[in-house]
Short mmCIF file of C-alpha atoms and ligand atoms in Angstrom, two decimals:
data_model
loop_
_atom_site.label_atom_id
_atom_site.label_comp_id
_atom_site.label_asym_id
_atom_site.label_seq_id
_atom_site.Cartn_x
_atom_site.Cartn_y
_atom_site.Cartn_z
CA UNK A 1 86.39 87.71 60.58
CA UNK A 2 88.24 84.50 59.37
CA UNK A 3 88.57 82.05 61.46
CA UNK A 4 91.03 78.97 61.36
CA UNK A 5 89.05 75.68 61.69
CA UNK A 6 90.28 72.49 62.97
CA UNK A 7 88.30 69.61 64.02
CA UNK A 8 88.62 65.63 64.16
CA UNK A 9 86.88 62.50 63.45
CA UNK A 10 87.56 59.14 64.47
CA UNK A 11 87.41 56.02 62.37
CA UNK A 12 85.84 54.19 63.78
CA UNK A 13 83.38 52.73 61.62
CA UNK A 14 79.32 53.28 62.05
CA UNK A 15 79.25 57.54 61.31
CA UNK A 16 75.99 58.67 62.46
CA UNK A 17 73.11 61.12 62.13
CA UNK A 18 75.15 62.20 65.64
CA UNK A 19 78.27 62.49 63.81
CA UNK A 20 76.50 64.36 61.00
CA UNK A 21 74.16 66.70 63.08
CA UNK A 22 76.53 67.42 66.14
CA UNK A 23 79.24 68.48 64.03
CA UNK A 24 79.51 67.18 60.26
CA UNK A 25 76.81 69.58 59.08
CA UNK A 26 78.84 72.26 60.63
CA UNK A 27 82.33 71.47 59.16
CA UNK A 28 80.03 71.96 55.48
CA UNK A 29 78.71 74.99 56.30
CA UNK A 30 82.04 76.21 57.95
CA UNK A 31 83.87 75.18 54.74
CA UNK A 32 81.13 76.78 52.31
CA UNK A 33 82.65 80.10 54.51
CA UNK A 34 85.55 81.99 51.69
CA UNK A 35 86.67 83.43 54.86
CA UNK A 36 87.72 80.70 56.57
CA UNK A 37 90.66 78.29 56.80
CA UNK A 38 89.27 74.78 57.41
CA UNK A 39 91.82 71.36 58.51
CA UNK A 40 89.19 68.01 59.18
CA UNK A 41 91.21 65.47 60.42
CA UNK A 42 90.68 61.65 60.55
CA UNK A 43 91.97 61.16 63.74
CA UNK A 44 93.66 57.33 63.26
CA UNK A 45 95.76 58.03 66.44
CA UNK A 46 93.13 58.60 68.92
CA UNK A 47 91.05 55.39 67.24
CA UNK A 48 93.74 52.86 68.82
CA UNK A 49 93.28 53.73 72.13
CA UNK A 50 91.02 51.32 71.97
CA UNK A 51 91.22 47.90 70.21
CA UNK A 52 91.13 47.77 66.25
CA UNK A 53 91.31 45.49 63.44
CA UNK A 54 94.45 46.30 60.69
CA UNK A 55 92.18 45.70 57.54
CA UNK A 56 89.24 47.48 59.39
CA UNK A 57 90.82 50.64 60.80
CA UNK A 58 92.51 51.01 56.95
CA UNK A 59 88.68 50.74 55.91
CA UNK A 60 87.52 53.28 58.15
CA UNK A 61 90.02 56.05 57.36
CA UNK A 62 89.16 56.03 53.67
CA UNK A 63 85.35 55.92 54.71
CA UNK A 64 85.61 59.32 57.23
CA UNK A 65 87.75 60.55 54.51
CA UNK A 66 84.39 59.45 51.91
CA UNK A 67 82.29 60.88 54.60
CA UNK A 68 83.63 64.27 55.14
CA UNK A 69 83.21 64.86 51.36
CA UNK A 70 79.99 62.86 50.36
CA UNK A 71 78.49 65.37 53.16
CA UNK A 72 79.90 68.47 50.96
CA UNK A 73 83.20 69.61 52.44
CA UNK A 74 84.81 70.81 49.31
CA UNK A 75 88.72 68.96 49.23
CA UNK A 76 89.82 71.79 47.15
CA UNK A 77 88.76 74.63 50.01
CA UNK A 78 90.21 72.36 52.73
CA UNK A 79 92.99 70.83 54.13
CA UNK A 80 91.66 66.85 54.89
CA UNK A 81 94.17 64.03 56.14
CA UNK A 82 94.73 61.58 58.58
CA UNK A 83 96.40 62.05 62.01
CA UNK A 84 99.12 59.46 61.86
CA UNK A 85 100.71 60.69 58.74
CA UNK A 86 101.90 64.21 60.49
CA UNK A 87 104.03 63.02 63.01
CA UNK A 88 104.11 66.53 64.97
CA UNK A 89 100.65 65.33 66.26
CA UNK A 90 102.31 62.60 68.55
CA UNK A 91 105.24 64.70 69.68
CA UNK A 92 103.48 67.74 70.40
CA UNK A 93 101.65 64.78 72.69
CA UNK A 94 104.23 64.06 74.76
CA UNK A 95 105.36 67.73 75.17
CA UNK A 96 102.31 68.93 76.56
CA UNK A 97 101.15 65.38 78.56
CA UNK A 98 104.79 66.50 80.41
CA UNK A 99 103.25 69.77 81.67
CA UNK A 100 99.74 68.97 81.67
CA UNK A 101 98.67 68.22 85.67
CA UNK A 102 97.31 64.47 86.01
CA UNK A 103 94.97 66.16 88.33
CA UNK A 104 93.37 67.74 85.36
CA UNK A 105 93.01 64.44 83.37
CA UNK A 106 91.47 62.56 86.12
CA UNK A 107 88.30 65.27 85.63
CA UNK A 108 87.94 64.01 82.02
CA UNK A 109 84.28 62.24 82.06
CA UNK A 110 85.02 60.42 78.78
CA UNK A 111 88.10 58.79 79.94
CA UNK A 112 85.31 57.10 82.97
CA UNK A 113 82.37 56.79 80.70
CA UNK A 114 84.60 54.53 77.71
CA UNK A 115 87.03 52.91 80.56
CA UNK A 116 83.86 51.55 83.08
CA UNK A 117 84.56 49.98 85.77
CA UNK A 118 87.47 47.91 85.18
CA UNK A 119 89.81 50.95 84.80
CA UNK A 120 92.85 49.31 85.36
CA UNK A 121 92.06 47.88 81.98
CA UNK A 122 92.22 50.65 80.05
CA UNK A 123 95.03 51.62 78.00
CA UNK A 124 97.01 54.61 78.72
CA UNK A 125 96.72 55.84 75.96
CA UNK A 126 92.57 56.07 76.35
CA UNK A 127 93.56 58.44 79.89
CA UNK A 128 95.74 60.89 77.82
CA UNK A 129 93.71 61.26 74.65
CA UNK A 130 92.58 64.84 75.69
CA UNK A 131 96.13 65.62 75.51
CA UNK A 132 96.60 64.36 71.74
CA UNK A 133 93.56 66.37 70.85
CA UNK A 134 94.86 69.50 72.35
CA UNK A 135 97.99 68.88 70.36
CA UNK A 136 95.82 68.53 67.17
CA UNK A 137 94.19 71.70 67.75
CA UNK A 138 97.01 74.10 69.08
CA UNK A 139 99.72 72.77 66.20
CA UNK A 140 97.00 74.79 63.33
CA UNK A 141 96.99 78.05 65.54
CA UNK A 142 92.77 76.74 65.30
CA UNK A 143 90.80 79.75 66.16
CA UNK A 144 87.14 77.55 66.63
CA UNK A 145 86.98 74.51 67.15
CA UNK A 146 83.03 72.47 65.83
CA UNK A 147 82.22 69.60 67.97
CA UNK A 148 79.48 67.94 69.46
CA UNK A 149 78.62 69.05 73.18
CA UNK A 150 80.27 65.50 74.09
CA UNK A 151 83.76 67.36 73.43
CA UNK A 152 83.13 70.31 75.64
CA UNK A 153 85.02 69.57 78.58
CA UNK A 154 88.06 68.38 75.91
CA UNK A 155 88.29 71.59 74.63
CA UNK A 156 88.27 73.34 77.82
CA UNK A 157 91.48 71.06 78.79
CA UNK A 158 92.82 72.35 75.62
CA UNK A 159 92.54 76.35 76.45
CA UNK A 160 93.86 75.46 79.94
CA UNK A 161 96.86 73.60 78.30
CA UNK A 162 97.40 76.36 76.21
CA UNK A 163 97.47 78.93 78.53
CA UNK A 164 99.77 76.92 80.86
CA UNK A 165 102.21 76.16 78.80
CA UNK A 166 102.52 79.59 77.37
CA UNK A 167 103.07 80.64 81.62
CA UNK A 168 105.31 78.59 82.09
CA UNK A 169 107.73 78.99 79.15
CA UNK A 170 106.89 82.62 79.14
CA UNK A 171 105.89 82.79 75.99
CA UNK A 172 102.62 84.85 75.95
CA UNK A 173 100.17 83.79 73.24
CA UNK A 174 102.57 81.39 71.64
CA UNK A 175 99.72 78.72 71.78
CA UNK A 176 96.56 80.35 70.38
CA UNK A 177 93.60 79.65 72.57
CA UNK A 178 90.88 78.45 70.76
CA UNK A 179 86.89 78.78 70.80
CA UNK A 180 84.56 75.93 70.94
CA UNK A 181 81.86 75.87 68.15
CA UNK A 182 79.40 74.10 69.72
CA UNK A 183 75.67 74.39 68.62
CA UNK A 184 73.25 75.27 70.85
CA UNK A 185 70.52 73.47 69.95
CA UNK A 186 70.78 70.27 69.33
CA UNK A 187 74.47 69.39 69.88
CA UNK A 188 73.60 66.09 72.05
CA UNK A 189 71.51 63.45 69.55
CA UNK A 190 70.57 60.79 71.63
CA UNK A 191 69.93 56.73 70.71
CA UNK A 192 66.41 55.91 69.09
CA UNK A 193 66.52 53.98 71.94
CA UNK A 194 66.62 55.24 74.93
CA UNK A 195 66.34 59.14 74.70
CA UNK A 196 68.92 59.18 77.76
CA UNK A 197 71.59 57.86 75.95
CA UNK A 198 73.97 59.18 73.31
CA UNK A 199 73.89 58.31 70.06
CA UNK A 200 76.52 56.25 69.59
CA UNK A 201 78.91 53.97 67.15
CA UNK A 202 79.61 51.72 69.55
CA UNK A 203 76.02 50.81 70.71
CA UNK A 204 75.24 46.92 70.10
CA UNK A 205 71.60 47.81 68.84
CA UNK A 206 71.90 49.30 64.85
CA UNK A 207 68.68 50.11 65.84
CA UNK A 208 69.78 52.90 68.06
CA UNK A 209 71.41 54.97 65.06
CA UNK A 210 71.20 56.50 61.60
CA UNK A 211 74.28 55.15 59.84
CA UNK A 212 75.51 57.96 57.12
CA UNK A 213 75.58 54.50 54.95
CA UNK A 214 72.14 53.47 55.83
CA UNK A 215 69.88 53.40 52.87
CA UNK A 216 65.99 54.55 52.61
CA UNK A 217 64.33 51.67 53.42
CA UNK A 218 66.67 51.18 56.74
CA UNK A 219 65.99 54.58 57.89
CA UNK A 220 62.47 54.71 57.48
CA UNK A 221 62.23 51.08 59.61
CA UNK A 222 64.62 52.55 62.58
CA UNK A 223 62.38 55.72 62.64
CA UNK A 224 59.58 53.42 62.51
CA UNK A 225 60.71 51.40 65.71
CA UNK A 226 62.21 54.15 67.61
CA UNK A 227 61.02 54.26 71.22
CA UNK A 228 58.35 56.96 72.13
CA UNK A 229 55.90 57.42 75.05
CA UNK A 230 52.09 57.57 74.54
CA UNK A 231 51.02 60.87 74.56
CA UNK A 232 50.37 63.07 72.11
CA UNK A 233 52.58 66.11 71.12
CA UNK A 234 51.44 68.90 72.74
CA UNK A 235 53.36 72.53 71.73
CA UNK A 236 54.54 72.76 75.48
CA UNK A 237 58.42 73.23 75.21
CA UNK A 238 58.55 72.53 79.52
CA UNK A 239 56.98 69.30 79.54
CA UNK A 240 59.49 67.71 77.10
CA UNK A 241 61.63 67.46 79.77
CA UNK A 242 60.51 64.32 81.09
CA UNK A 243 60.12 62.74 77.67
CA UNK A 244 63.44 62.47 76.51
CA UNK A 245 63.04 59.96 73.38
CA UNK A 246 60.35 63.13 72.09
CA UNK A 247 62.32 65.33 72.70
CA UNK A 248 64.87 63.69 70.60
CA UNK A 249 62.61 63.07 67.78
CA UNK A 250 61.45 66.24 67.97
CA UNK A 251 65.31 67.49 68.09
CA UNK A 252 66.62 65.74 65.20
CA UNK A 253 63.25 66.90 62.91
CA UNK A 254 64.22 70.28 63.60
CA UNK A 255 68.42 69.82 63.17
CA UNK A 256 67.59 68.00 60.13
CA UNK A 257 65.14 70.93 59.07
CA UNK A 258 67.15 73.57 59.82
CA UNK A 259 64.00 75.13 62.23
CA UNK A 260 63.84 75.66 65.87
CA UNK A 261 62.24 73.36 68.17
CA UNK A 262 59.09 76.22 68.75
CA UNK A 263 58.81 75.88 65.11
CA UNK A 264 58.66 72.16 65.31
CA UNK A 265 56.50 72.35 68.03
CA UNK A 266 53.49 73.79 66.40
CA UNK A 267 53.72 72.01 63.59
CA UNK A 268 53.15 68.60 65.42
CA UNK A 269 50.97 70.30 68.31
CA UNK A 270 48.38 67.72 69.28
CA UNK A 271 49.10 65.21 66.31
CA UNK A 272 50.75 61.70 67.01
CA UNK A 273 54.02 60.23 66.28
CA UNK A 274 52.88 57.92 63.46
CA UNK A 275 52.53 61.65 62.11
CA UNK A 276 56.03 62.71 63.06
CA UNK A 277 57.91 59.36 62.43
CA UNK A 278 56.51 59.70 58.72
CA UNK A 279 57.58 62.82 58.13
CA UNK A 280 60.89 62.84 60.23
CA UNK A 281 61.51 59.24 57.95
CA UNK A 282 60.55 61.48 54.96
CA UNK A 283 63.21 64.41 55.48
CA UNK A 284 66.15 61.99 56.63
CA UNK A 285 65.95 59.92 53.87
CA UNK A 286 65.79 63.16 51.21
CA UNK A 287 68.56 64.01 53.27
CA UNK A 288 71.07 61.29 54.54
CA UNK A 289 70.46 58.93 51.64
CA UNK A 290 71.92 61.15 48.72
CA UNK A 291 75.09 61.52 51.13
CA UNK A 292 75.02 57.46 51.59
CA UNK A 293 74.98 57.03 47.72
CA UNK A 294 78.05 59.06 47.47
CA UNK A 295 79.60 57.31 50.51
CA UNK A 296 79.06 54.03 48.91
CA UNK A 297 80.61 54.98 45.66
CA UNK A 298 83.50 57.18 46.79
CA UNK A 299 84.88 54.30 49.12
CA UNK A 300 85.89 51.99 46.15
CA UNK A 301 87.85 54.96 44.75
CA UNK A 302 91.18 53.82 46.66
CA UNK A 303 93.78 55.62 44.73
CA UNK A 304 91.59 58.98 44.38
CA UNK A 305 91.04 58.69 48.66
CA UNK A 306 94.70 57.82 49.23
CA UNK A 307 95.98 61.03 47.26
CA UNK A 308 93.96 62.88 48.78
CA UNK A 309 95.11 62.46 52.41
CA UNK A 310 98.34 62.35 50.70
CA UNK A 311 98.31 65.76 49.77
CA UNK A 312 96.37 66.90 52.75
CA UNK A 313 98.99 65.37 54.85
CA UNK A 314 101.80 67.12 53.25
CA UNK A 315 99.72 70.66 53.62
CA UNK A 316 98.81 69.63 57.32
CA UNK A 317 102.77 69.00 57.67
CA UNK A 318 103.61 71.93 56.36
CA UNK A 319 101.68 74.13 59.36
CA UNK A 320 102.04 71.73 62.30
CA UNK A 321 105.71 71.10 61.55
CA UNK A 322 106.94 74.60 61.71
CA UNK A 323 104.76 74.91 64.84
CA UNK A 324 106.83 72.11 66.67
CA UNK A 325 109.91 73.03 65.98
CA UNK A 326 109.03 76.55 66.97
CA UNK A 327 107.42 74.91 70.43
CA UNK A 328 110.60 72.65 70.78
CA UNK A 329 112.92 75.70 70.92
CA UNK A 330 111.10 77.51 73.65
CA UNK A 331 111.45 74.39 75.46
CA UNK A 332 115.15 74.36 75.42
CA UNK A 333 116.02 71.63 72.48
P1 AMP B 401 83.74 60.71 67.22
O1 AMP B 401 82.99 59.80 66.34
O2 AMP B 401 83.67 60.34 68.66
O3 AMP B 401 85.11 60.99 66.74
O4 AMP B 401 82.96 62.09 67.13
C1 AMP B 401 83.06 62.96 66.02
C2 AMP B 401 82.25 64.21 66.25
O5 AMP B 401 80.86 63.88 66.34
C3 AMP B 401 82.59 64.95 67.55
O6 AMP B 401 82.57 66.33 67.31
C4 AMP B 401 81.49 64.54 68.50
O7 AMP B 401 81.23 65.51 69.48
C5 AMP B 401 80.31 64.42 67.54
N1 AMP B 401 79.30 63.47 68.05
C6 AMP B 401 79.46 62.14 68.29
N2 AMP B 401 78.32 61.58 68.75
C7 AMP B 401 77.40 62.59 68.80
C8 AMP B 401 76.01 62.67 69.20
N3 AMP B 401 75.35 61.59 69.61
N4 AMP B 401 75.40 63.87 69.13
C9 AMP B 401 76.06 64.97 68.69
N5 AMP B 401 77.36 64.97 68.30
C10 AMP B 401 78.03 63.80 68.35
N1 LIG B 402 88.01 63.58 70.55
C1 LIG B 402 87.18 63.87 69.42
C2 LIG B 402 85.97 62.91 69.41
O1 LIG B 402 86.02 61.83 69.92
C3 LIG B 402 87.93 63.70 68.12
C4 LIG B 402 89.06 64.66 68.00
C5 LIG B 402 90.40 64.34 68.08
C6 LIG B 402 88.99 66.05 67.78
N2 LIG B 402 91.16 65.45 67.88
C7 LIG B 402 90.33 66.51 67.72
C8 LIG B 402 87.93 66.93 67.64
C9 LIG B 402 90.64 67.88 67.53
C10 LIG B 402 88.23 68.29 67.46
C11 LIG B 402 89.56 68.75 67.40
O2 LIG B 402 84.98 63.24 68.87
#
């Protein structure tokens, strides 16, 4: 069956093997799919909920863009563009934050994690980001949605949106509900570390992540000094549990090498992690380095990146604007 595809990236710098694993990898594979109809978004709105720099955030749009397609999306099968150039995104925004219940929003365990303690502080913007998103995602009609398990609850505020706003203007199925694609293996890749938390851009320690940009010799050293415990590997799937930074290595081996974990498992039963951190070192830098390369060189090609979300934009306009004027007529405008 086709499917329509629509997911989002933020730019905001430092793309990881998170980014990549949790749901990069996917958009590829979704894209490499005839069947199916595939929007990736660089998603320049939700980046200023919190604090950016001009010259910085221009930077990092053209590098998501570089990223999506160094990784293999194929521009020509795909609709790519960033968020602020479509300006249905921002309306559809407000029309759904009007019917959306605050009640649900206040569940939203991002919004705590990224406003800490001092809540007061954060921008408003930062509380109603779920809402944007859902307005990204129901202006395509998206059938599946690929994410990283961090954007589950998101996307279940998104099918509840959906549905309540087609109750309420009684307009059955006017706002397609969509699927989350979320892997099921391997959709959380945690910080080299500290195997309890998530991988992350905005971790102070570069030592905690594979940048997409970093090159060989970088990702060999963080593999090198990423935290472990001191036992051996033993083929025991239970006893990971309470080993969380092996059974993140052990993860990310297996993500990387398209294998399951039992696979993994035997292969490093009983042996050390000098012998997994080689290897693991081995197969990221066969893998993420070639995609680096091409990140490096594609974000000097200004003009060629521009275009690009130029044209995406105008296709992405195209969809989403029909869909708003369709959504602002049920609402009485
Ligand atoms: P963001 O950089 O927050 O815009 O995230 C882009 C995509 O990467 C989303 O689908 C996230 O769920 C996914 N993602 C971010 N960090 C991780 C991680 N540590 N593990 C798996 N997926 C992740
Ligand atoms: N909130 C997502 C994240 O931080 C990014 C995002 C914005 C998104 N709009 C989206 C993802 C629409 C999927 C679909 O990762």
């Amino acid at each position: 069956m086709s499917k329509k595809i629509f997911s989002g990236v933020q730019p905001t710098g430092n793309l990881h093997l998170g980014n990549y694993l949790g749901a990069i990898k996917n958009f590829v594979d979704l894209n490499n799919d005839d069947e199916n109809e595939c929007i990736f978004c660089v998603v320049d709105l939700h980046a200023i909920t919190t604090k950016q720099d001009k010259e910085q955030l221009r930077n990092n749009i053209r590098e998501t863009a570089a990223t999506f397609i160094a990784s293999g999306i194929d521009p020509s099968k795909s609709i790519i563009f960033n968020q602020s150039k479509v300006h249905a995104h921002s309306e559809g925004s407000w029309m759904l934050s009007c019917m959306a219940p605050m009640g649900w929003l206040n569940r939203m365990t991002q919004f705590k994690e990224k406003a800490g303690k001092d809540k007061e502080k954060a921008s408003v913007g930062l509380y109603i980001y779920p809402i944007l998103m859902a307005s990204d995602i129901l202006l395509y009609d998206a059938t599946h949605v690929p994410v990283g398990e961090d954007q589950k609850q998101h996307l279940e505020l998104t099918r509840d949106i959906a549905q309540k706003f087609n109750k309420d203007f009684n307009c059955a199925d006017f706002l397609k509900v969509p699927e989350p694609l979320i892997k099921k293996d391997f959709s959380r890749i945690m910080s080299l570390k500290d195997g309890l938390k998530k991988m992350s851009k905005s971790d102070p320690s570069d030592l905690s992540r594979i940048n997409l940009t970093d090159t060989k010799d970088e990702i060999t050293n963080k593999i090198k000094k990423a935290k472990t415990d001191s036992f051996p590997i033993s083929n025991e799937k239970n006893k990971l549990k309470d080993r969380p930074e092996a059974e993140n290595l052990l993860g990310i081996y297996s993500s990387i090498s398209n294998q399951t974990l039992d696979k993994t498992l035997e292969e490093f039963d009983g042996k050390n992690f000098s012998d997994l951190k080689s290897q693991l070192a081995e197969i990221l830098s066969s893998k993420i380095s070639p995609i680096s390369d091409e990140i490096k060189k594609l974000i000097n090609e200004h003009k060629y990146l521009d275009e690009l979300l130029e044209q995406g934009a105008s296709k992405a306009e195209e969809i989403a604007g029909k869909k708003i004027n369709e959504m602002k007529k049920i609402i009485g405008f």
